[in-house]
PDB file of C-alpha atoms in Angstrom:
ATOM      1  CA  GLU A 108     -39.620  32.076   6.386  1.00 55.00           C
ATOM      2  CA  SER A 109     -37.386  33.486   8.838  1.00 71.00           C
ATOM      3  CA  VAL A 110     -36.327  30.069  10.300  1.00 83.00           C
ATOM      4  CA  LEU A 111     -35.616  28.788   6.962  1.00 84.00           C
ATOM      5  CA  PRO A 112     -32.009  29.999   6.517  1.00 80.00           C
ATOM      6  CA  SER A 113     -31.292  28.899   9.803  1.00 84.00           C
ATOM      7  CA  VAL A 114     -32.029  25.446   9.258  1.00 88.00           C
ATOM      8  CA  ASN A 115     -29.761  25.623   6.403  1.00 85.00           C
ATOM      9  CA  LEU A 116     -26.710  27.063   7.879  1.00 83.00           C
ATOM     10  CA  LEU A 117     -26.821  24.498  10.442  1.00 88.00           C
ATOM     11  CA  LEU A 118     -27.131  21.522   7.870  1.00 89.00           C
ATOM     12  CA  GLY A 119     -24.636  23.039   5.987  1.00 86.00           C
ATOM     13  CA  ALA A 120     -22.194  23.418   9.043  1.00 85.00           C
ATOM     14  CA  THR A 121     -23.232  19.565   9.893  1.00 89.00           C
ATOM     15  CA  LEU A 122     -22.049  18.044   6.490  1.00 88.00           C
ATOM     16  CA  PHE A 123     -18.726  20.107   6.688  1.00 84.00           C
ATOM     17  CA  ILE A 124     -18.494  18.386   9.985  1.00 87.00           C
ATOM     18  CA  ALA A 125     -18.944  14.982   8.856  1.00 88.00           C
ATOM     19  CA  ILE A 126     -16.356  15.916   5.661  1.00 82.00           C
ATOM     20  CA  SER A 127     -14.006  16.837   8.270  1.00 81.00           C
ATOM     21  CA  LEU A 128     -14.334  13.549  10.192  1.00 82.00           C
ATOM     22  CA  SER A 129     -14.248  11.591   7.255  1.00 76.00           C
ATOM     23  CA  SER A 130     -11.214  13.509   5.438  1.00 73.00           C
ATOM     24  CA  HIS A 131      -7.354  12.603   6.143  1.00 68.00           C
ATOM     25  CA  ALA A 132      -7.559  15.489   8.994  1.00 70.00           C
ATOM     26  CA  SER A 133      -8.972  12.938  11.095  1.00 69.00           C
ATOM     27  CA  ALA A 134      -5.987  10.508  10.355  1.00 64.00           C
ATOM     28  CA  VAL A 135      -3.530  12.409  12.115  1.00 66.00           C
ATOM     29  CA  SER A 136      -2.142  11.837  15.913  1.00 67.00           C
ATOM     30  CA  SER A 137      -4.769  11.297  18.716  1.00 70.00           C
ATOM     31  CA  ASN A 138      -2.531  14.408  20.463  1.00 77.00           C
ATOM     32  CA  ILE A 139      -3.584  17.319  17.619  1.00 80.00           C
ATOM     33  CA  VAL A 140      -6.667  15.654  16.081  1.00 82.00           C
ATOM     34  CA  ILE A 141      -9.335  18.109  17.586  1.00 86.00           C
ATOM     35  CA  TYR A 142      -7.221  21.102  15.809  1.00 86.00           C
ATOM     36  CA  ALA A 143      -6.919  18.921  12.658  1.00 84.00           C
ATOM     37  CA  VAL A 144     -10.529  18.191  12.146  1.00 86.00           C
ATOM     38  CA  LEU A 145     -11.115  21.877  13.011  1.00 89.00           C
ATOM     39  CA  ALA A 146      -8.855  23.717  10.788  1.00 87.00           C
ATOM     40  CA  ASP A 147     -10.406  21.589   8.219  1.00 86.00           C
ATOM     41  CA  TRP A 148     -13.663  22.826   9.378  1.00 89.00           C
ATOM     42  CA  LEU A 149     -12.848  26.302   9.252  1.00 90.00           C
ATOM     43  CA  HIS A 150     -11.270  25.371   5.778  1.00 88.00           C
ATOM     44  CA  LEU A 151     -14.370  24.553   4.528  1.00 88.00           C
ATOM     45  CA  LEU A 152     -16.096  27.312   6.079  1.00 88.00           C
ATOM     46  CA  ALA A 153     -14.427  29.880   4.473  1.00 87.00           C
ATOM     47  CA  ALA A 154     -14.710  28.015   0.813  1.00 86.00           C
ATOM     48  CA  SER A 155     -18.281  28.133   1.105  1.00 86.00           C
ATOM     49  CA  LEU A 156     -18.293  31.799   2.305  1.00 86.00           C
ATOM     50  CA  TRP A 157     -15.717  33.133  -0.569  1.00 87.00           C
ATOM     51  CA  VAL A 158     -16.378  30.339  -3.545  1.00 87.00           C
ATOM     52  CA  GLY A 159     -19.851  29.644  -2.323  1.00 88.00           C
ATOM     53  CA  GLY A 160     -20.673  33.488  -2.809  1.00 89.00           C
ATOM     54  CA  MET A 161     -18.981  33.662  -6.014  1.00 89.00           C
ATOM     55  CA  MET A 162     -21.143  30.790  -7.505  1.00 90.00           C
ATOM     56  CA  TYR A 163     -24.325  32.448  -6.152  1.00 90.00           C
ATOM     57  CA  ILE A 164     -23.217  35.256  -7.517  1.00 91.00           C
ATOM     58  CA  THR A 165     -22.519  33.535 -11.134  1.00 90.00           C
ATOM     59  CA  THR A 166     -25.333  31.380 -11.382  1.00 90.00           C
ATOM     60  CA  THR A 167     -28.178  33.377  -9.638  1.00 91.00           C
ATOM     61  CA  TYR A 168     -27.422  37.177  -9.446  1.00 91.00           C
ATOM     62  CA  LEU A 169     -25.982  37.712 -12.796  1.00 90.00           C
ATOM     63  CA  PRO A 170     -28.672  36.067 -14.895  1.00 91.00           C
ATOM     64  CA  VAL A 171     -31.043  38.316 -13.038  1.00 90.00           C
ATOM     65  CA  LEU A 172     -29.769  41.592 -14.598  1.00 89.00           C
ATOM     66  CA  LYS A 173     -29.188  40.238 -18.299  1.00 87.00           C
ATOM     67  CA  GLY A 174     -32.424  42.212 -18.854  1.00 83.00           C
ATOM     68  CA  LYS A 175     -31.337  45.123 -17.374  1.00 88.00           C
ATOM     69  CA  SER A 176     -29.853  48.227 -18.988  1.00 88.00           C
ATOM     70  CA  SER A 177     -26.185  48.992 -18.483  1.00 87.00           C
ATOM     71  CA  ALA A 178     -26.702  51.713 -16.058  1.00 87.00           C
ATOM     72  CA  GLU A 179     -29.091  49.751 -13.747  1.00 90.00           C
ATOM     73  CA  GLN A 180     -26.454  46.874 -13.753  1.00 91.00           C
ATOM     74  CA  ALA A 181     -23.773  49.026 -12.914  1.00 90.00           C
ATOM     75  CA  HIS A 182     -26.254  50.546 -10.002  1.00 92.00           C
ATOM     76  CA  SER A 183     -26.962  47.204  -9.085  1.00 92.00           C
ATOM     77  CA  LEU A 184     -23.578  45.799  -8.932  1.00 92.00           C
ATOM     78  CA  ILE A 185     -21.716  48.654  -6.921  1.00 91.00           C
ATOM     79  CA  THR A 186     -24.875  48.529  -4.575  1.00 92.00           C
ATOM     80  CA  LEU A 187     -24.808  44.465  -3.953  1.00 90.00           C
ATOM     81  CA  LEU A 188     -21.336  43.519  -4.099  1.00 91.00           C
ATOM     82  CA  PRO A 189     -19.889  45.633  -0.859  1.00 91.00           C
ATOM     83  CA  TYR A 190     -21.989  43.550   1.049  1.00 91.00           C
ATOM     84  CA  PHE A 191     -20.316  40.504  -0.364  1.00 90.00           C
ATOM     85  CA  SER A 192     -16.739  41.621   0.258  1.00 88.00           C
ATOM     86  CA  PRO A 193     -16.673  40.968   4.208  1.00 90.00           C
ATOM     87  CA  LEU A 194     -17.636  37.602   3.875  1.00 89.00           C
ATOM     88  CA  ALA A 195     -15.164  37.351   1.144  1.00 88.00           C
ATOM     89  CA  ILE A 196     -12.549  39.035   3.043  1.00 88.00           C
ATOM     90  CA  ALA A 197     -13.426  36.411   6.197  1.00 90.00           C
ATOM     91  CA  GLY A 198     -13.401  33.501   4.262  1.00 87.00           C
ATOM     92  CA  VAL A 199      -9.559  34.657   2.735  1.00 87.00           C
ATOM     93  CA  ILE A 200      -8.278  35.424   6.030  1.00 89.00           C
ATOM     94  CA  ILE A 201      -9.582  32.050   7.552  1.00 88.00           C
ATOM     95  CA  MET A 202      -8.358  30.170   4.491  1.00 86.00           C
ATOM     96  CA  ALA A 203      -4.959  31.999   4.678  1.00 85.00           C
ATOM     97  CA  VAL A 204      -5.030  30.963   8.620  1.00 88.00           C
ATOM     98  CA  THR A 205      -5.983  27.422   8.439  1.00 86.00           C
ATOM     99  CA  GLY A 206      -4.009  26.171   5.237  1.00 83.00           C
ATOM    100  CA  PRO A 207      -0.790  26.556   6.409  1.00 84.00           C
ATOM    101  CA  PHE A 208      -1.790  25.121   9.926  1.00 84.00           C
ATOM    102  CA  SER A 209      -3.077  22.243   7.681  1.00 81.00           C
ATOM    103  CA  ALA A 210      -0.313  21.624   5.657  1.00 81.00           C
ATOM    104  CA  THR A 211       2.361  21.695   8.888  1.00 81.00           C
ATOM    105  CA  ILE A 212       0.481  18.870  10.130  1.00 78.00           C
ATOM    106  CA  HIS A 213       0.509  16.704   7.257  1.00 76.00           C
ATOM    107  CA  LEU A 214       3.765  17.438   5.764  1.00 77.00           C
ATOM    108  CA  THR A 215       6.624  16.491   6.808  1.00 76.00           C
ATOM    109  CA  SER A 216       9.256  18.538   4.746  1.00 79.00           C
ATOM    110  CA  TRP A 217       8.590  20.838   2.290  1.00 81.00           C
ATOM    111  CA  GLU A 218       9.778  18.277  -0.122  1.00 82.00           C
ATOM    112  CA  GLN A 219       6.715  16.338  -0.796  1.00 81.00           C
ATOM    113  CA  LEU A 220       4.933  18.888  -1.760  1.00 82.00           C
ATOM    114  CA  PHE A 221       7.029  18.249  -5.149  1.00 84.00           C
ATOM    115  CA  THR A 222       7.886  14.441  -4.465  1.00 83.00           C
ATOM    116  CA  THR A 223       4.307  13.140  -3.650  1.00 82.00           C
ATOM    117  CA  ALA A 224       0.661  13.240  -5.503  1.00 83.00           C
ATOM    118  CA  TYR A 225      -0.614  15.186  -2.142  1.00 80.00           C
ATOM    119  CA  GLY A 226       1.621  17.643  -2.204  1.00 84.00           C
ATOM    120  CA  ARG A 227       1.461  17.848  -6.105  1.00 87.00           C
ATOM    121  CA  ALA A 228      -2.243  18.869  -5.472  1.00 86.00           C
ATOM    122  CA  LEU A 229      -1.803  21.305  -2.730  1.00 87.00           C
ATOM    123  CA  SER A 230       0.959  23.047  -4.786  1.00 90.00           C
ATOM    124  CA  VAL A 231      -1.688  23.504  -7.691  1.00 91.00           C
ATOM    125  CA  LYS A 232      -4.887  24.350  -5.070  1.00 88.00           C
ATOM    126  CA  ILE A 233      -1.904  27.043  -3.374  1.00 89.00           C
ATOM    127  CA  LEU A 234      -1.261  28.430  -7.067  1.00 92.00           C
ATOM    128  CA  LEU A 235      -4.781  28.617  -8.231  1.00 90.00           C
ATOM    129  CA  VAL A 236      -6.251  30.301  -4.400  1.00 88.00           C
ATOM    130  CA  GLY A 237      -3.381  32.910  -5.279  1.00 89.00           C
ATOM    131  CA  GLY A 238      -4.390  33.560  -8.929  1.00 90.00           C
ATOM    132  CA  LEU A 239      -8.436  33.709  -7.217  1.00 88.00           C
ATOM    133  CA  MET A 240      -7.239  36.561  -4.588  1.00 89.00           C
ATOM    134  CA  VAL A 241      -5.296  38.205  -7.633  1.00 91.00           C
ATOM    135  CA  THR A 242      -8.710  38.773  -9.766  1.00 89.00           C
ATOM    136  CA  SER A 243     -10.809  39.379  -7.068  1.00 88.00           C
ATOM    137  CA  ALA A 244      -8.180  41.902  -6.254  1.00 89.00           C
ATOM    138  CA  ILE A 245      -8.605  43.252  -9.432  1.00 90.00           C
ATOM    139  CA  HIS A 246     -12.171  44.208  -9.460  1.00 86.00           C
ATOM    140  CA  VAL A 247     -12.391  45.343  -5.830  1.00 89.00           C
ATOM    141  CA  SER A 248      -9.753  47.562  -5.910  1.00 89.00           C
ATOM    142  CA  LEU A 249     -10.048  48.733  -9.428  1.00 91.00           C
ATOM    143  CA  ILE A 250     -12.689  48.002 -11.882  1.00 90.00           C
ATOM    144  CA  ARG A 251     -15.450  48.215  -9.083  1.00 91.00           C
ATOM    145  CA  PRO A 252     -14.257  52.053  -8.034  1.00 91.00           C
ATOM    146  CA  ARG A 253     -13.718  53.047 -11.468  1.00 91.00           C
ATOM    147  CA  LEU A 254     -17.288  51.440 -12.042  1.00 90.00           C
ATOM    148  CA  LYS A 255     -18.460  53.550  -9.152  1.00 90.00           C
ATOM    149  CA  ARG A 256     -16.811  56.541 -10.200  1.00 89.00           C
ATOM    150  CA  GLU A 257     -18.003  56.415 -13.398  1.00 87.00           C
ATOM    151  CA  TYR A 258     -21.900  55.829 -12.620  1.00 87.00           C
ATOM    152  CA  HIS A 259     -22.129  58.856 -10.111  1.00 86.00           C
ATOM    153  CA  LYS A 260     -20.226  60.743 -13.323  1.00 82.00           C
ATOM    154  CA  TYR A 261     -22.964  59.262 -15.914  1.00 81.00           C
ATOM    155  CA  THR A 262     -25.860  59.931 -13.091  1.00 82.00           C
ATOM    156  CA  TYR A 263     -25.006  63.627 -13.083  1.00 78.00           C
ATOM    157  CA  ALA A 264     -24.851  64.266 -16.768  1.00 75.00           C
ATOM    158  CA  VAL A 265     -28.347  63.132 -17.335  1.00 74.00           C
ATOM    159  CA  ALA A 266     -29.291  65.274 -14.577  1.00 72.00           C
ATOM    160  CA  GLY A 267     -28.443  67.944 -16.728  1.00 64.00           C
ATOM    161  CA  VAL A 268     -25.881  69.351 -14.941  1.00 54.00           C
ATOM    162  CA  THR A 269     -23.282  69.303 -17.251  1.00 49.00           C
ATOM    163  CA  PHE A 270     -22.577  71.309 -20.621  1.00 53.00           C
ATOM    164  CA  ASN A 271     -23.674  69.858 -23.525  1.00 55.00           C
ATOM    165  CA  GLN A 272     -26.078  67.286 -21.893  1.00 63.00           C
ATOM    166  CA  ALA A 273     -26.276  64.364 -24.634  1.00 68.00           C
ATOM    167  CA  GLN A 274     -22.784  64.091 -25.796  1.00 67.00           C
ATOM    168  CA  GLN A 275     -21.751  63.886 -21.690  1.00 68.00           C
ATOM    169  CA  VAL A 276     -24.775  61.572 -21.230  1.00 71.00           C
ATOM    170  CA  LYS A 277     -23.604  59.159 -24.237  1.00 77.00           C
ATOM    171  CA  LEU A 278     -19.849  59.592 -23.358  1.00 78.00           C
ATOM    172  CA  ARG A 279     -19.976  58.559 -19.436  1.00 77.00           C
ATOM    173  CA  GLU A 280     -23.123  55.872 -20.574  1.00 80.00           C
ATOM    174  CA  GLY A 281     -20.311  54.302 -22.529  1.00 85.00           C
ATOM    175  CA  ARG A 282     -17.587  54.253 -20.226  1.00 85.00           C
ATOM    176  CA  VAL A 283     -20.066  52.750 -17.537  1.00 85.00           C
ATOM    177  CA  THR A 284     -21.364  50.053 -20.294  1.00 87.00           C
ATOM    178  CA  LYS A 285     -17.715  48.646 -21.003  1.00 89.00           C
ATOM    179  CA  LEU A 286     -16.939  48.653 -17.221  1.00 88.00           C
ATOM    180  CA  THR A 287     -19.950  46.535 -16.352  1.00 88.00           C
ATOM    181  CA  ARG A 288     -19.025  44.540 -19.003  1.00 89.00           C
ATOM    182  CA  ARG A 289     -15.856  43.870 -17.741  1.00 89.00           C
ATOM    183  CA  LEU A 290     -16.654  43.365 -14.024  1.00 89.00           C
ATOM    184  CA  MET A 291     -19.637  40.627 -14.980  1.00 90.00           C
ATOM    185  CA  GLY A 292     -16.910  38.774 -16.868  1.00 89.00           C
ATOM    186  CA  ILE A 293     -14.589  38.730 -14.044  1.00 88.00           C
ATOM    187  CA  LEU A 294     -17.487  37.600 -11.754  1.00 89.00           C
ATOM    188  CA  ARG A 295     -18.799  34.989 -14.282  1.00 87.00           C
ATOM    189  CA  TRP A 296     -15.242  33.361 -14.669  1.00 86.00           C
ATOM    190  CA  GLU A 297     -14.054  33.379 -11.247  1.00 86.00           C
ATOM    191  CA  PRO A 298     -16.128  30.367 -10.175  1.00 85.00           C
ATOM    192  CA  ALA A 299     -14.329  28.508 -12.597  1.00 88.00           C
ATOM    193  CA  LEU A 300     -11.018  28.746 -10.359  1.00 87.00           C
ATOM    194  CA  GLY A 301     -13.019  27.877  -7.399  1.00 84.00           C
ATOM    195  CA  VAL A 302     -14.475  25.052  -8.392  1.00 86.00           C
ATOM    196  CA  ALA A 303     -10.837  24.091  -9.492  1.00 88.00           C
ATOM    197  CA  ILE A 304      -9.742  24.416  -6.145  1.00 84.00           C
ATOM    198  CA  ILE A 305     -12.331  21.857  -4.650  1.00 81.00           C
ATOM    199  CA  ALA A 306     -11.359  19.492  -7.580  1.00 85.00           C
ATOM    200  CA  CYS A 307      -7.525  20.044  -5.758  1.00 84.00           C
ATOM    201  CA  VAL A 308      -8.822  19.549  -2.376  1.00 78.00           C
ATOM    202  CA  GLY A 309     -10.595  16.394  -3.484  1.00 78.00           C
ATOM    203  CA  LEU A 310      -7.572  14.763  -5.079  1.00 79.00           C
ATOM    204  CA  MET A 311      -6.074  15.676  -1.863  1.00 78.00           C
ATOM    205  CA  ASN A 312      -8.379  13.837   0.053  1.00 71.00           C
ATOM    206  CA  VAL A 313      -7.357  11.096  -1.996  1.00 72.00           C
ATOM    207  CA  PHE A 314      -3.699  10.858  -2.436  1.00 73.00           C
ATOM    208  CA  ALA A 315      -3.486  11.654   1.383  1.00 66.00           C
ATOM    209  CA  GLY A 316      -1.964   8.265   1.640  1.00 59.00           C
ATOM    210  CA  THR A 317       0.995   9.150  -0.479  1.00 60.00           C
ATOM    211  CA  LEU A 318       2.553  11.037   2.136  1.00 58.00           C
ATOM    212  CA  SER A 319       3.154   7.853   4.501  1.00 53.00           C
ATOM    213  CA  PRO A 320       5.680   5.705   3.058  1.00 51.00           C
ATOM    214  CA  ILE A 321       4.731   2.180   2.548  1.00 45.00           C
ATOM    215  CA  ALA A 322       5.960  -0.264   5.332  1.00 44.00           C
ATOM    216  CA  VAL A 323       8.246  -2.875   3.701  1.00 44.00           C
ATOM    217  CA  PRO A 324       8.041  -6.403   5.774  1.00 46.00           C
ATOM    218  CA  SER A 325      11.905  -7.015   6.948  1.00 47.00           C
ATOM    219  CA  GLN A 326      13.428  -9.915   5.557  1.00 49.00           C
ATOM    220  CA  GLN A 327      13.067 -12.850   8.063  1.00 48.00           C
ATOM    221  CA  PRO A 328      16.564 -14.219   9.139  1.00 48.00           C
ATOM    222  CA  THR A 329      17.192 -17.834   7.816  1.00 47.00           C
ATOM    223  CA  THR A 330      18.195 -20.025  10.504  1.00 48.00           C
ATOM    224  CA  SER A 331      19.728 -22.612   8.184  1.00 50.00           C
ATOM    225  CA  HIS A 332      21.240 -22.197   4.979  1.00 59.00           C
ATOM    226  CA  SER A 333      19.682 -24.159   2.486  1.00 65.00           C
ATOM    227  CA  THR A 334      22.295 -26.484   0.117  1.00 83.00           C
ATOM    228  CA  ALA A 335      21.564 -27.687  -3.431  1.00 84.00           C
ATOM    229  CA  TYR A 336      20.402 -31.244  -3.878  1.00 87.00           C
ATOM    230  CA  ASN A 337      22.090 -33.438  -5.847  1.00 90.00           C
ATOM    231  CA  THR A 338      21.701 -37.216  -7.318  1.00 90.00           C
ATOM    232  CA  THR A 339      21.906 -39.630  -9.538  1.00 91.00           C
ATOM    233  CA  LEU A 340      19.928 -42.286 -11.406  1.00 88.00           C
ATOM    234  CA  LYS A 341      19.859 -44.292 -14.240  1.00 88.00           C
ATOM    235  CA  THR A 342      16.714 -45.313 -16.494  1.00 85.00           C
ATOM    236  CA  THR A 343      15.436 -48.750 -16.235  1.00 83.00           C
ATOM    237  CA  ASP A 344      16.782 -49.770 -19.446  1.00 84.00           C
ATOM    238  CA  ASN A 345      20.209 -48.694 -18.373  1.00 86.00           C
ATOM    239  CA  LYS A 346      20.885 -46.700 -21.654  1.00 87.00           C
ATOM    240  CA  PHE A 347      20.792 -43.561 -19.904  1.00 88.00           C
ATOM    241  CA  THR A 348      22.267 -41.713 -16.674  1.00 90.00           C
ATOM    242  CA  ALA A 349      20.294 -38.704 -14.969  1.00 90.00           C
ATOM    243  CA  LYS A 350      22.682 -36.112 -12.951  1.00 91.00           C
ATOM    244  CA  LEU A 351      19.859 -33.950 -10.727  1.00 90.00           C
ATOM    245  CA  ASN A 352      20.352 -30.770  -9.512  1.00 91.00           C
ATOM    246  CA  VAL A 353      17.773 -28.948  -6.649  1.00 90.00           C
ATOM    247  CA  ASN A 354      18.490 -25.794  -6.197  1.00 87.00           C
ATOM    248  CA  PRO A 355      18.206 -23.508  -3.211  1.00 83.00           C
ATOM    249  CA  ASN A 356      16.630 -27.224  -2.591  1.00 83.00           C
ATOM    250  CA  ARG A 357      14.003 -25.561   0.206  1.00 82.00           C
ATOM    251  CA  PHE A 358      10.191 -24.507   0.076  1.00 78.00           C
ATOM    252  CA  GLY A 359       8.502 -22.415  -2.736  1.00 79.00           C
ATOM    253  CA  THR A 360      10.051 -22.144  -6.104  1.00 83.00           C
ATOM    254  CA  ASN A 361      13.335 -23.765  -7.105  1.00 86.00           C
ATOM    255  CA  ILE A 362      15.707 -24.260 -10.002  1.00 87.00           C
ATOM    256  CA  PHE A 363      15.425 -28.395 -11.424  1.00 89.00           C
ATOM    257  CA  THR A 364      18.411 -29.111 -13.658  1.00 91.00           C
ATOM    258  CA  VAL A 365      19.175 -32.322 -14.895  1.00 90.00           C
ATOM    259  CA  THR A 366      21.963 -33.720 -17.027  1.00 91.00           C
ATOM    260  CA  VAL A 367      21.399 -36.856 -19.360  1.00 89.00           C
ATOM    261  CA  ILE A 368      24.516 -38.598 -19.992  1.00 89.00           C
ATOM    262  CA  ASP A 369      23.998 -41.178 -22.991  1.00 88.00           C
ATOM    263  CA  ASN A 370      25.607 -44.791 -21.424  1.00 87.00           C
ATOM    264  CA  SER A 371      26.636 -45.791 -25.129  1.00 88.00           C
ATOM    265  CA  THR A 372      29.099 -42.863 -25.533  1.00 88.00           C
ATOM    266  CA  GLY A 373      29.387 -41.256 -22.199  1.00 86.00           C
ATOM    267  CA  LYS A 374      28.237 -38.252 -23.492  1.00 87.00           C
ATOM    268  CA  SER A 375      25.253 -35.525 -22.400  1.00 85.00           C
ATOM    269  CA  THR A 376      22.356 -35.704 -24.863  1.00 84.00           C
ATOM    270  CA  THR A 377      19.527 -33.132 -25.576  1.00 78.00           C
ATOM    271  CA  ASN A 378      17.666 -35.976 -28.193  1.00 81.00           C
ATOM    272  CA  VAL A 379      15.779 -36.864 -25.195  1.00 80.00           C
ATOM    273  CA  GLY A 380      12.510 -35.314 -23.230  1.00 79.00           C
ATOM    274  CA  VAL A 381      12.760 -34.748 -19.683  1.00 82.00           C
ATOM    275  CA  SER A 382       9.670 -34.081 -17.159  1.00 80.00           C
ATOM    276  CA  LEU A 383      10.359 -34.287 -13.418  1.00 82.00           C
ATOM    277  CA  TYR A 384       6.904 -35.399 -11.008  1.00 80.00           C
ATOM    278  CA  THR A 385       6.952 -34.332  -7.554  1.00 79.00           C
ATOM    279  CA  THR A 386       4.441 -36.024  -4.735  1.00 78.00           C
ATOM    280  CA  MET A 387       4.140 -34.762  -0.984  1.00 72.00           C
ATOM    281  CA  LEU A 388       5.263 -37.696   1.451  1.00 70.00           C
ATOM    282  CA  ASP A 389       3.726 -35.706   4.526  1.00 69.00           C
ATOM    283  CA  MET A 390       0.133 -35.590   2.558  1.00 70.00           C
ATOM    284  CA  ASP A 391      -1.973 -36.205   0.072  1.00 69.00           C
ATOM    285  CA  MET A 392      -1.318 -33.355  -2.238  1.00 68.00           C
ATOM    286  CA  GLY A 393      -1.637 -34.456  -5.520  1.00 69.00           C
ATOM    287  CA  THR A 394       1.469 -35.216  -7.926  1.00 75.00           C
ATOM    288  CA  ASP A 395       2.963 -31.996  -9.697  1.00 78.00           C
ATOM    289  CA  THR A 396       4.519 -32.020 -13.058  1.00 78.00           C
ATOM    290  CA  VAL A 397       7.918 -29.975 -14.177  1.00 80.00           C
ATOM    291  CA  ASN A 398       8.680 -30.506 -17.845  1.00 80.00           C
ATOM    292  CA  LEU A 399      12.164 -29.119 -18.330  1.00 80.00           C
ATOM    293  CA  ARG A 400      13.491 -27.715 -21.367  1.00 80.00           C
ATOM    294  CA  PRO A 401      16.838 -28.078 -23.057  1.00 79.00           C
ATOM    295  CA  ASP A 402      19.155 -24.769 -21.814  1.00 73.00           C
ATOM    296  CA  GLY A 403      21.792 -24.875 -24.743  1.00 69.00           C
ATOM    297  CA  LYS A 404      24.586 -25.622 -22.429  1.00 74.00           C
ATOM    298  CA  GLY A 405      23.882 -29.878 -22.682  1.00 74.00           C
ATOM    299  CA  HIS A 406      21.404 -29.977 -19.653  1.00 84.00           C
ATOM    300  CA  PHE A 407      17.918 -29.201 -19.026  1.00 85.00           C
ATOM    301  CA  SER A 408      16.498 -26.911 -16.995  1.00 84.00           C
ATOM    302  CA  SER A 409      13.310 -25.201 -15.644  1.00 82.00           C
ATOM    303  CA  PRO A 410      11.629 -23.213 -12.210  1.00 83.00           C
ATOM    304  CA  GLY A 411       9.371 -25.537 -10.308  1.00 81.00           C
ATOM    305  CA  ASP A 412       7.887 -25.368  -6.892  1.00 80.00           C
ATOM    306  CA  LEU A 413       8.578 -27.597  -3.592  1.00 78.00           C
ATOM    307  CA  GLY A 414       5.739 -28.198  -1.529  1.00 71.00           C
ATOM    308  CA  MET A 415       6.770 -28.136   2.754  1.00 60.00           C
TER     309      MET A 415
END
């Protein structure tokens, strides 16, 4: 039985190492990657001491106290919680050191706290940690000392030292019950903030890529200027003349424009249908069809692709 806790501790530390090596901390410059991973590992260790301890108290310790009297609950709380305080304080101190250190590594400016998804998740996490520190300080510095004092007064009254014993016992018991319920209520809700902090850490790993600007490929300068292609042809029955314009006349998408002139009147007409068929001469790539539509200006126009 004495070996099992040590094994669990070793497995937990190993798990934190694996998480740190696969997190955004390992994606920094090789010059500081060791420090970044170590800081991330210590941050996880601190969270396990602080948040993990609170979750254990809520899920395991408090349910055991349900069947006991208020006096027994108060005695147990003021006896056990002081043993958890050093672990929680150590976790807070480690997080206070490693948190800003990691932020300076990953953030290049304070504006990223608000302009990137990673920064916004970090901002929410900071607020949650601050809220958790405030609630912890309230029950450690205010509620727990008051409960301890009232419990000692209650036990003093129960011992029959004071005058009018029954009245004093009832009064002290009521105060002990009130403070005990208040303290247990805070202890039950504190882990909710811890879970929210863990969720923010997960989002920070997801959004770590938003810290690096997406590289936009530079546009290669063109070595030659393409000019529009123009040609004129007639139908086989000589009834119509078609003027073709291909712009910009290069590989890729082009705009095909055709003006159809009725040879009998010498004016353009749109009462016809116009289709273009393109075929690559260098290799057999089939024939592409571009159906042109009237543009409302006496022409037919439509985009189409030209092969190499």
